[in-house]
XYZ file of C-alpha atoms in Angstrom:
330
model
C 108.257 48.732 50.131
C 112.045 48.837 50.359
C 114.138 49.789 47.377
C 117.398 48.075 48.416
C 118.315 44.748 49.988
C 121.421 42.838 50.967
C 121.140 38.992 50.651
C 124.096 36.921 51.712
C 124.761 33.242 52.468
C 125.257 30.013 50.544
C 121.686 28.873 50.130
C 121.028 29.827 46.490
C 117.531 28.263 46.105
C 115.828 30.259 48.891
C 117.676 33.378 47.977
C 116.385 33.091 44.398
C 112.845 32.542 45.647
C 113.046 35.637 47.785
C 114.260 37.772 44.865
C 111.459 36.456 42.660
C 108.881 37.404 45.357
C 110.328 40.995 45.382
C 110.030 41.180 41.605
C 106.393 40.143 41.837
C 105.751 42.723 44.519
C 107.316 45.431 42.264
C 105.207 44.250 39.280
C 102.032 44.400 41.375
C 102.677 47.898 42.582
C 104.625 49.591 39.808
C 104.421 47.410 36.661
C 106.831 45.070 34.984
C 110.409 45.913 35.837
C 113.398 46.027 33.483
C 115.841 43.642 35.103
C 119.625 43.570 34.988
C 122.333 41.297 36.509
C 125.830 42.514 37.167
C 128.879 40.920 38.825
C 131.257 42.915 41.068
C 134.343 41.255 39.446
C 133.485 42.819 36.078
C 131.244 45.805 36.678
C 131.985 48.726 39.024
C 129.424 50.041 41.549
C 129.574 53.385 39.780
C 128.126 51.773 36.554
C 125.352 50.166 38.530
C 124.512 53.377 40.371
C 124.567 55.336 37.134
C 121.894 53.011 35.723
C 119.804 53.271 38.909
C 119.924 57.051 38.879
C 119.159 57.479 35.180
C 115.439 56.566 35.313
C 113.192 58.850 33.300
C 109.826 60.021 34.429
C 107.782 57.572 32.326
C 110.247 54.623 32.293
C 109.458 51.170 33.653
C 110.907 50.253 37.021
C 114.550 49.129 37.020
C 115.578 46.072 39.098
C 119.228 45.252 39.462
C 120.886 42.157 41.017
C 124.525 43.060 41.847
C 126.264 39.806 42.657
C 129.571 38.904 44.332
C 129.100 41.878 46.643
C 131.910 40.503 48.921
C 134.328 41.776 46.250
C 133.263 45.462 46.680
C 136.209 46.899 48.708
C 136.907 50.285 47.185
C 136.114 53.008 49.754
C 134.683 55.406 47.210
C 132.391 52.795 45.739
C 131.204 51.791 49.244
C 130.509 55.421 50.161
C 128.432 55.960 47.019
C 126.462 52.774 47.635
C 125.872 53.726 51.220
C 124.521 57.117 50.095
C 122.268 55.528 47.485
C 120.801 52.937 49.891
C 120.229 55.610 52.550
C 118.220 57.762 50.103
C 116.628 54.924 48.143
C 112.863 55.280 47.682
C 110.628 52.802 45.888
C 108.689 55.679 44.268
C 111.827 56.472 42.242
C 111.266 53.060 40.581
C 114.907 51.958 41.068
C 115.518 48.729 43.013
C 118.768 47.084 44.009
C 119.675 43.683 45.519
C 123.261 43.193 46.605
C 124.046 39.486 46.713
C 126.902 37.368 48.028
C 127.303 33.648 48.604
C 129.570 34.585 51.517
C 128.077 35.138 54.928
C 129.078 38.781 55.071
C 130.308 41.687 52.976
C 132.433 44.706 53.938
C 131.173 45.965 57.321
C 130.857 49.592 56.098
C 128.632 48.384 53.281
C 126.548 46.051 55.557
C 125.665 48.871 58.008
C 123.975 50.830 55.210
C 121.130 48.359 55.269
C 118.586 48.221 58.122
C 117.567 44.954 59.731
C 114.516 44.506 57.450
C 116.632 45.094 54.325
C 119.126 42.221 54.763
C 119.058 38.508 55.300
C 121.513 35.677 55.529
C 120.365 32.484 53.620
C 121.890 29.499 55.418
C 122.045 26.049 53.939
C 119.787 23.358 55.251
C 121.199 20.961 57.747
C 122.058 17.556 56.379
C 119.175 15.814 58.226
C 116.749 18.447 56.734
C 118.080 17.740 53.251
C 117.544 14.034 53.741
C 113.948 14.665 54.828
C 113.434 17.005 51.868
C 114.664 14.416 49.322
C 112.572 11.600 50.780
C 109.487 13.832 50.822
C 110.138 14.929 47.230
C 110.115 11.370 45.934
C 107.140 10.361 48.145
C 105.201 13.188 46.432
C 106.175 11.613 43.089
C 104.954 8.189 44.315
C 108.463 6.793 44.616
C 110.457 5.430 47.580
C 114.210 5.942 48.019
C 116.782 4.150 50.142
C 119.058 5.943 52.677
C 122.084 5.035 50.515
C 120.454 6.638 47.438
C 119.808 9.844 49.376
C 123.442 9.969 50.529
C 124.511 9.439 46.864
C 122.384 12.401 45.723
C 123.877 14.586 48.455
C 127.380 13.547 47.380
C 126.769 14.199 43.688
C 124.615 17.391 43.733
C 125.720 20.918 44.490
C 125.073 22.002 48.035
C 121.982 24.183 47.667
C 118.231 23.536 47.408
C 118.051 24.897 43.808
C 120.387 22.258 42.542
C 118.756 19.572 44.663
C 115.371 20.400 43.283
C 116.532 20.345 39.635
C 118.413 17.088 39.941
C 115.673 15.308 41.884
C 113.222 16.483 39.268
C 115.432 14.947 36.547
C 115.566 11.659 38.465
C 111.798 11.593 38.997
C 111.163 12.113 35.227
C 113.488 9.249 34.324
C 111.783 6.587 36.467
C 108.225 5.368 36.684
C 105.994 5.961 39.749
C 106.270 3.096 42.181
C 109.951 2.757 41.630
C 112.202 2.059 44.757
C 115.362 4.069 44.010
C 118.646 2.483 44.864
C 122.079 4.143 45.157
C 123.118 2.623 41.798
C 120.038 4.128 40.045
C 120.802 7.694 41.032
C 124.563 7.282 40.682
C 124.338 6.032 37.109
C 121.908 8.825 36.138
C 123.500 11.798 37.981
C 127.137 10.923 37.368
C 126.528 11.003 33.628
C 124.305 14.134 33.614
C 126.367 16.070 36.140
C 127.483 19.449 34.976
C 131.066 20.176 35.800
C 132.004 23.469 37.394
C 135.122 25.192 38.643
C 134.031 23.983 42.087
C 133.970 20.301 41.054
C 137.401 20.886 39.560
C 138.655 22.319 42.850
C 137.266 19.235 44.597
C 139.370 16.986 42.299
C 142.436 19.141 42.964
C 142.068 18.625 46.780
C 142.577 14.894 46.097
C 145.696 15.662 44.040
C 143.987 13.919 41.180
C 145.518 15.375 38.014
C 143.702 13.037 35.654
C 140.278 13.922 37.082
C 141.217 17.629 37.220
C 142.170 17.799 33.563
C 139.141 15.749 32.502
C 136.888 18.307 34.120
C 138.927 21.166 32.707
C 138.640 19.842 29.187
C 134.851 19.583 29.598
C 134.723 23.239 30.748
C 136.885 24.429 27.929
C 134.406 22.953 25.419
C 131.547 24.982 26.927
C 130.445 27.595 24.443
C 130.674 30.539 26.784
C 133.785 29.477 28.696
C 135.484 32.505 30.293
C 139.047 32.061 31.452
C 138.707 35.201 33.616
C 135.613 33.864 35.421
C 137.158 30.406 35.748
C 140.232 31.915 37.464
C 138.081 34.088 39.699
C 136.053 31.007 40.833
C 139.106 29.008 41.616
C 140.769 31.922 43.399
C 137.595 32.264 45.495
C 138.065 28.646 46.700
C 141.655 29.181 47.633
C 140.953 32.465 49.339
C 138.406 30.750 51.524
C 141.005 28.085 52.451
C 143.392 30.965 53.346
C 140.687 32.706 55.441
C 140.268 29.498 57.518
C 144.060 29.194 57.874
C 144.369 32.772 59.057
C 141.571 32.339 61.587
C 143.059 29.145 63.004
C 146.458 30.919 63.355
C 145.093 33.973 65.131
C 142.465 32.300 67.282
C 144.504 29.280 68.345
C 141.450 27.008 67.732
C 141.633 23.598 66.210
C 139.920 22.779 62.946
C 136.391 21.523 63.436
C 132.959 21.846 61.934
C 132.120 24.885 64.078
C 135.115 26.745 62.666
C 134.155 25.850 59.088
C 130.625 27.031 59.640
C 131.964 30.545 60.438
C 132.997 30.659 56.791
C 129.760 29.351 55.298
C 131.118 25.746 54.974
C 128.167 23.936 56.461
C 127.516 20.724 54.506
C 129.319 17.471 55.205
C 130.573 17.345 51.611
C 131.980 20.866 51.577
C 133.507 20.392 55.055
C 135.319 17.257 53.955
C 136.514 19.022 50.810
C 137.962 21.981 52.656
C 139.573 19.678 55.321
C 141.420 17.995 52.435
C 142.448 21.361 51.086
C 143.763 22.530 54.416
C 145.897 19.344 54.755
C 147.182 19.514 51.230
C 148.294 23.171 51.030
C 149.986 25.211 53.773
C 149.226 28.884 54.370
C 152.297 29.808 52.331
C 151.260 27.400 49.560
C 147.822 28.952 49.327
C 149.269 32.473 49.102
C 151.561 31.296 46.267
C 148.635 29.625 44.588
C 146.662 32.908 44.563
C 149.667 34.644 43.050
C 150.046 31.911 40.531
C 146.395 32.215 39.434
C 146.776 36.029 39.166
C 149.798 35.661 36.938
C 147.930 33.087 34.816
C 145.130 35.555 34.311
C 147.566 38.325 33.396
C 149.388 35.956 30.904
C 146.186 34.999 29.233
C 145.035 38.612 28.854
C 148.501 39.418 27.439
C 148.813 36.454 25.023
C 145.134 35.996 24.017
C 142.855 32.970 23.829
C 145.281 30.914 21.678
C 147.349 29.952 24.759
C 144.720 30.012 27.437
C 144.282 26.230 27.580
C 148.041 25.584 27.888
C 148.450 28.306 30.456
C 145.663 27.029 32.641
C 146.818 23.451 32.350
C 150.402 24.389 33.411
C 149.055 26.440 36.315
C 146.733 23.654 37.542
C 149.513 21.055 37.318
C 151.859 23.283 39.369
C 149.181 23.678 42.026
C 148.416 20.014 42.253
C 152.097 19.035 42.377
C 152.904 21.968 44.714
C 155.521 23.307 42.354
C 154.405 26.816 43.059
C 156.671 28.943 40.883
C 155.144 31.709 38.738
C 154.072 31.085 35.115
C 154.874 34.017 32.858
C 154.701 34.690 29.106
C 157.086 37.362 27.860
């Protein structure tokens, strides 16, 4: 079997299933693996490779998921990863999956993997999601209206893993034989919905300061809230907006669904969200937003957690109001 894989694309559920299958194959052939998960924004490729190369003769297999692979840009890191992938052998009991929710990673890194070592996981088309939801509730002896299906798709994150989890929650809440209406699922999901940096970005595209800060306050109360990861996630959204802007400027094309799909924006909900963002912020605005977020991160690291809430709030308000001057703490 292979010892290295590159999995990209926005469909988290199927990607997760594929990785679980690989783990089971490793267990069957070599025994239970010691698993690790690292993120490219906080762990270097050298640290990951050091762990992969330090397997002793009688150690258990080591399986590493290295996420956010689109952030790996350093030439030396890429060269070392290329060399490891080229010489990777399952018999060495070291296994690596590079992951990204983007469609592609750095070309020099991508070419290190053969065709049978990489896969793009695309999101389901909207009509397929509708069929999947209807079938799910039919299997639980429930029926569901078209309006209720649209409500689920509006409220749930755009991947099959999230859909499966939320539909399971709905099915557990109601009795078999229930005909689900839009109000039923909206009342349940809107109260149980877990806020993320991506739902906050969505509120920002409306220019809705009240909703944005409501979501931020909920995120700040989460036990393991990380200001650094929050800023990375928000920066990711704005960089994607900038990527679309750059493409439109250089290609001369008009904004449409086909253009958005080139950047992994495939669902109706996500497409509408990014269309709002593109109308709200100009290319110059977005570049200033990224600088603003970078400065916010620097200021938080400099001043400590005591001021992180205030710094983030000031930064978000400036972005929403398009007052894009730099925040700085001396």
